[in-house]
Amino acid sequence: EGGEEESEEEEEEGDDPAASWAPKPGSLRYDVLTALHALSGSAREQAGVGRDAIVKHARENGSAITRGDDDLALYRQDAVTVLGKEKRALVPLWLQEDARYVLTPEGRAAGRVQPTGGEGRQGEQDSDRKRQRRA
């Protein structure tokens, strides 16, 4: 009886289980995941996406505020750290092979998760601040 209540409660909390471990908008991990989604195509996904392409895309299109906003070398260090630490995540969203990265099934699912509440707006505000700092 108690088990049934728990499973019903879990279903009511959210339709998409990926929402619990998907990165938050405005984080560098989110920007890296977004870059991987943007750069992964059906043919290229087999070979993975190169580290430099991910870093470039995340820096140009991401909303995370990092110590490397004004310094490409620092930004690259932070992004490479995020890329490398993923293998220790409870639910890894990408796999690394040398300097190339491939989305896991969970990573593909996490990319489809839509931010809820004010999270999406926070990412927009961070992007605006980031653009102003660069100008």
PDB file of C-alpha atoms in Angstrom:
ATOM      1  CA  GLU A   1       0.000   0.000   0.000  1.00  0.00           C
ATOM      2  CA  GLY A   2       2.759   2.477   0.939  1.00  0.00           C
ATOM      3  CA  GLY A   3       4.714   1.654  -2.253  1.00  0.00           C
ATOM      4  CA  GLU A   4       1.742   2.542  -4.412  1.00  0.00           C
ATOM      5  CA  GLU A   5       1.445   5.960  -2.777  1.00  0.00           C
ATOM      6  CA  GLU A   6       5.113   6.710  -3.376  1.00  0.00           C
ATOM      7  CA  SER A   7       5.022   5.795  -7.067  1.00  0.00           C
ATOM      8  CA  GLU A   8       1.863   7.846  -7.619  1.00  0.00           C
ATOM      9  CA  GLU A   9       3.480  10.786  -5.825  1.00  0.00           C
ATOM     10  CA  GLU A  10       6.604  10.523  -7.986  1.00  0.00           C
ATOM     11  CA  GLU A  11       4.512  10.585 -11.163  1.00  0.00           C
ATOM     12  CA  GLU A  12       2.658  13.680  -9.981  1.00  0.00           C
ATOM     13  CA  GLU A  13       5.862  15.613  -9.214  1.00  0.00           C
ATOM     14  CA  GLY A  14       6.887  15.768 -12.869  1.00  0.00           C
ATOM     15  CA  ASP A  15       6.280  14.007 -16.122  1.00  0.00           C
ATOM     16  CA  ASP A  16       9.942  14.036 -17.141  1.00  0.00           C
ATOM     17  CA  PRO A  17      12.399  12.299 -14.807  1.00  0.00           C
ATOM     18  CA  ALA A  18      15.282  14.039 -16.626  1.00  0.00           C
ATOM     19  CA  ALA A  19      14.212  17.326 -15.049  1.00  0.00           C
ATOM     20  CA  SER A  20      15.744  16.259 -11.726  1.00  0.00           C
ATOM     21  CA  TRP A  21      19.278  15.879 -13.094  1.00  0.00           C
ATOM     22  CA  ALA A  22      19.254  18.212 -16.079  1.00  0.00           C
ATOM     23  CA  PRO A  23      21.676  21.135 -15.693  1.00  0.00           C
ATOM     24  CA  LYS A  24      20.217  24.486 -14.725  1.00  0.00           C
ATOM     25  CA  PRO A  25      20.091  27.284 -17.313  1.00  0.00           C
ATOM     26  CA  GLY A  26      22.816  29.801 -16.621  1.00  0.00           C
ATOM     27  CA  SER A  27      25.320  27.114 -15.605  1.00  0.00           C
ATOM     28  CA  LEU A  28      28.393  26.258 -17.645  1.00  0.00           C
ATOM     29  CA  ARG A  29      27.291  22.614 -17.682  1.00  0.00           C
ATOM     30  CA  TYR A  30      24.030  23.730 -19.316  1.00  0.00           C
ATOM     31  CA  ASP A  31      25.954  25.748 -21.916  1.00  0.00           C
ATOM     32  CA  VAL A  32      28.181  22.749 -22.677  1.00  0.00           C
ATOM     33  CA  LEU A  33      25.153  20.449 -23.020  1.00  0.00           C
ATOM     34  CA  THR A  34      23.457  22.984 -25.298  1.00  0.00           C
ATOM     35  CA  ALA A  35      26.609  23.195 -27.422  1.00  0.00           C
ATOM     36  CA  LEU A  36      26.798  19.418 -27.690  1.00  0.00           C
ATOM     37  CA  HIS A  37      23.179  19.299 -28.839  1.00  0.00           C
ATOM     38  CA  ALA A  38      23.723  22.045 -31.388  1.00  0.00           C
ATOM     39  CA  LEU A  39      26.889  20.470 -32.776  1.00  0.00           C
ATOM     40  CA  SER A  40      25.799  16.822 -32.764  1.00  0.00           C
ATOM     41  CA  GLY A  41      24.366  15.622 -36.026  1.00  0.00           C
ATOM     42  CA  SER A  42      23.415  12.087 -36.917  1.00  0.00           C
ATOM     43  CA  ALA A  43      26.672  11.396 -38.821  1.00  0.00           C
ATOM     44  CA  ARG A  44      28.961  13.505 -36.649  1.00  0.00           C
ATOM     45  CA  GLU A  45      27.446  12.198 -33.417  1.00  0.00           C
ATOM     46  CA  GLN A  46      28.999   8.782 -34.100  1.00  0.00           C
ATOM     47  CA  ALA A  47      32.492  10.327 -34.124  1.00  0.00           C
ATOM     48  CA  GLY A  48      31.721  12.805 -31.346  1.00  0.00           C
ATOM     49  CA  VAL A  49      32.153  16.555 -31.162  1.00  0.00           C
ATOM     50  CA  GLY A  50      35.575  18.100 -30.696  1.00  0.00           C
ATOM     51  CA  ARG A  51      36.457  19.893 -27.476  1.00  0.00           C
ATOM     52  CA  ASP A  52      37.448  23.163 -29.174  1.00  0.00           C
ATOM     53  CA  ALA A  53      34.151  23.337 -31.092  1.00  0.00           C
ATOM     54  CA  ILE A  54      32.192  22.806 -27.866  1.00  0.00           C
ATOM     55  CA  VAL A  55      34.167  25.491 -26.023  1.00  0.00           C
ATOM     56  CA  LYS A  56      33.734  27.969 -28.896  1.00  0.00           C
ATOM     57  CA  HIS A  57      29.984  27.358 -29.202  1.00  0.00           C
ATOM     58  CA  ALA A  58      29.381  27.500 -25.429  1.00  0.00           C
ATOM     59  CA  ARG A  59      31.344  30.753 -25.086  1.00  0.00           C
ATOM     60  CA  GLU A  60      29.638  32.450 -28.039  1.00  0.00           C
ATOM     61  CA  ASN A  61      26.099  31.284 -27.275  1.00  0.00           C
ATOM     62  CA  GLY A  62      26.018  30.427 -23.586  1.00  0.00           C
ATOM     63  CA  SER A  63      24.679  32.417 -20.675  1.00  0.00           C
ATOM     64  CA  ALA A  64      26.935  31.243 -17.827  1.00  0.00           C
ATOM     65  CA  ILE A  65      28.883  33.975 -16.082  1.00  0.00           C
ATOM     66  CA  THR A  66      32.398  32.622 -15.530  1.00  0.00           C
ATOM     67  CA  ARG A  67      35.813  33.913 -14.564  1.00  0.00           C
ATOM     68  CA  GLY A  68      36.716  33.504 -18.235  1.00  0.00           C
ATOM     69  CA  ASP A  69      34.123  35.860 -19.695  1.00  0.00           C
ATOM     70  CA  ASP A  70      36.873  38.304 -20.634  1.00  0.00           C
ATOM     71  CA  ASP A  71      39.659  35.752 -21.063  1.00  0.00           C
ATOM     72  CA  LEU A  72      39.373  32.871 -23.547  1.00  0.00           C
ATOM     73  CA  ALA A  73      42.116  30.831 -21.848  1.00  0.00           C
ATOM     74  CA  LEU A  74      40.310  30.940 -18.481  1.00  0.00           C
ATOM     75  CA  TYR A  75      36.951  30.171 -20.097  1.00  0.00           C
ATOM     76  CA  ARG A  76      38.486  27.194 -21.907  1.00  0.00           C
ATOM     77  CA  GLN A  77      39.966  25.896 -18.628  1.00  0.00           C
ATOM     78  CA  ASP A  78      36.570  26.097 -16.929  1.00  0.00           C
ATOM     79  CA  ALA A  79      34.757  24.452 -19.852  1.00  0.00           C
ATOM     80  CA  VAL A  80      37.330  21.651 -20.117  1.00  0.00           C
ATOM     81  CA  THR A  81      36.949  21.042 -16.370  1.00  0.00           C
ATOM     82  CA  VAL A  82      33.163  20.736 -16.788  1.00  0.00           C
ATOM     83  CA  LEU A  83      33.610  18.402 -19.759  1.00  0.00           C
ATOM     84  CA  GLY A  84      36.056  16.191 -17.862  1.00  0.00           C
ATOM     85  CA  LYS A  85      34.124  16.006 -14.586  1.00  0.00           C
ATOM     86  CA  GLU A  86      31.018  14.649 -16.303  1.00  0.00           C
ATOM     87  CA  LYS A  87      32.269  11.063 -16.066  1.00  0.00           C
ATOM     88  CA  ARG A  88      31.848  11.330 -12.259  1.00  0.00           C
ATOM     89  CA  ALA A  89      28.302  12.700 -12.439  1.00  0.00           C
ATOM     90  CA  LEU A  90      25.520  10.584 -10.960  1.00  0.00           C
ATOM     91  CA  VAL A  91      23.859  10.654 -14.390  1.00  0.00           C
ATOM     92  CA  PRO A  92      26.509  11.445 -17.044  1.00  0.00           C
ATOM     93  CA  LEU A  93      25.120  13.455 -19.935  1.00  0.00           C
ATOM     94  CA  TRP A  94      28.071  12.897 -22.266  1.00  0.00           C
ATOM     95  CA  LEU A  95      30.976  10.516 -22.663  1.00  0.00           C
ATOM     96  CA  GLN A  96      34.557  11.468 -23.455  1.00  0.00           C
ATOM     97  CA  GLU A  97      36.884   9.724 -25.857  1.00  0.00           C
ATOM     98  CA  ASP A  98      40.177  11.597 -26.087  1.00  0.00           C
ATOM     99  CA  ALA A  99      39.192  15.184 -27.005  1.00  0.00           C
ATOM    100  CA  ARG A 100      35.784  14.238 -28.447  1.00  0.00           C
ATOM    101  CA  TYR A 101      32.428  13.994 -26.685  1.00  0.00           C
ATOM    102  CA  VAL A 102      29.220  12.079 -27.413  1.00  0.00           C
ATOM    103  CA  LEU A 103      25.837  12.591 -25.768  1.00  0.00           C
ATOM    104  CA  THR A 104      24.496   9.733 -23.665  1.00  0.00           C
ATOM    105  CA  PRO A 105      20.801   8.812 -23.956  1.00  0.00           C
ATOM    106  CA  GLU A 106      20.286  10.819 -20.749  1.00  0.00           C
ATOM    107  CA  GLY A 107      22.121  13.764 -22.305  1.00  0.00           C
ATOM    108  CA  ARG A 108      19.823  13.660 -25.317  1.00  0.00           C
ATOM    109  CA  ALA A 109      16.818  13.545 -22.955  1.00  0.00           C
ATOM    110  CA  ALA A 110      18.180  16.368 -20.769  1.00  0.00           C
ATOM    111  CA  GLY A 111      18.506  18.569 -23.830  1.00  0.00           C
ATOM    112  CA  ARG A 112      14.777  18.254 -24.382  1.00  0.00           C
ATOM    113  CA  VAL A 113      13.880  19.305 -20.828  1.00  0.00           C
ATOM    114  CA  GLN A 114      12.307  22.742 -20.763  1.00  0.00           C
ATOM    115  CA  PRO A 115      13.190  25.043 -17.868  1.00  0.00           C
ATOM    116  CA  THR A 116      10.336  25.623 -15.460  1.00  0.00           C
ATOM    117  CA  GLY A 117       9.440  28.715 -13.507  1.00  0.00           C
ATOM    118  CA  GLY A 118      11.987  31.525 -13.556  1.00  0.00           C
ATOM    119  CA  GLU A 119      14.994  29.421 -14.585  1.00  0.00           C
ATOM    120  CA  GLY A 120      14.648  30.266 -18.281  1.00  0.00           C
ATOM    121  CA  ARG A 121      14.414  33.978 -17.523  1.00  0.00           C
ATOM    122  CA  GLN A 122      17.507  33.783 -15.310  1.00  0.00           C
ATOM    123  CA  GLY A 123      19.464  32.373 -18.248  1.00  0.00           C
ATOM    124  CA  GLU A 124      18.244  35.258 -20.424  1.00  0.00           C
ATOM    125  CA  GLN A 125      19.284  37.801 -17.775  1.00  0.00           C
ATOM    126  CA  ASP A 126      22.721  36.181 -17.494  1.00  0.00           C
ATOM    127  CA  SER A 127      23.120  36.325 -21.290  1.00  0.00           C
ATOM    128  CA  ASP A 128      22.195  40.012 -21.267  1.00  0.00           C
ATOM    129  CA  ARG A 129      24.755  40.723 -18.523  1.00  0.00           C
ATOM    130  CA  LYS A 130      27.378  38.728 -20.390  1.00  0.00           C
ATOM    131  CA  ARG A 131      26.755  40.672 -23.610  1.00  0.00           C
ATOM    132  CA  GLN A 132      26.984  43.994 -21.743  1.00  0.00           C
ATOM    133  CA  ARG A 133      30.325  43.020 -20.185  1.00  0.00           C
ATOM    134  CA  ARG A 134      31.743  42.157 -23.617  1.00  0.00           C
ATOM    135  CA  ALA A 135      30.574  45.436 -25.178  1.00  0.00           C
TER     136      ALA A 135
END
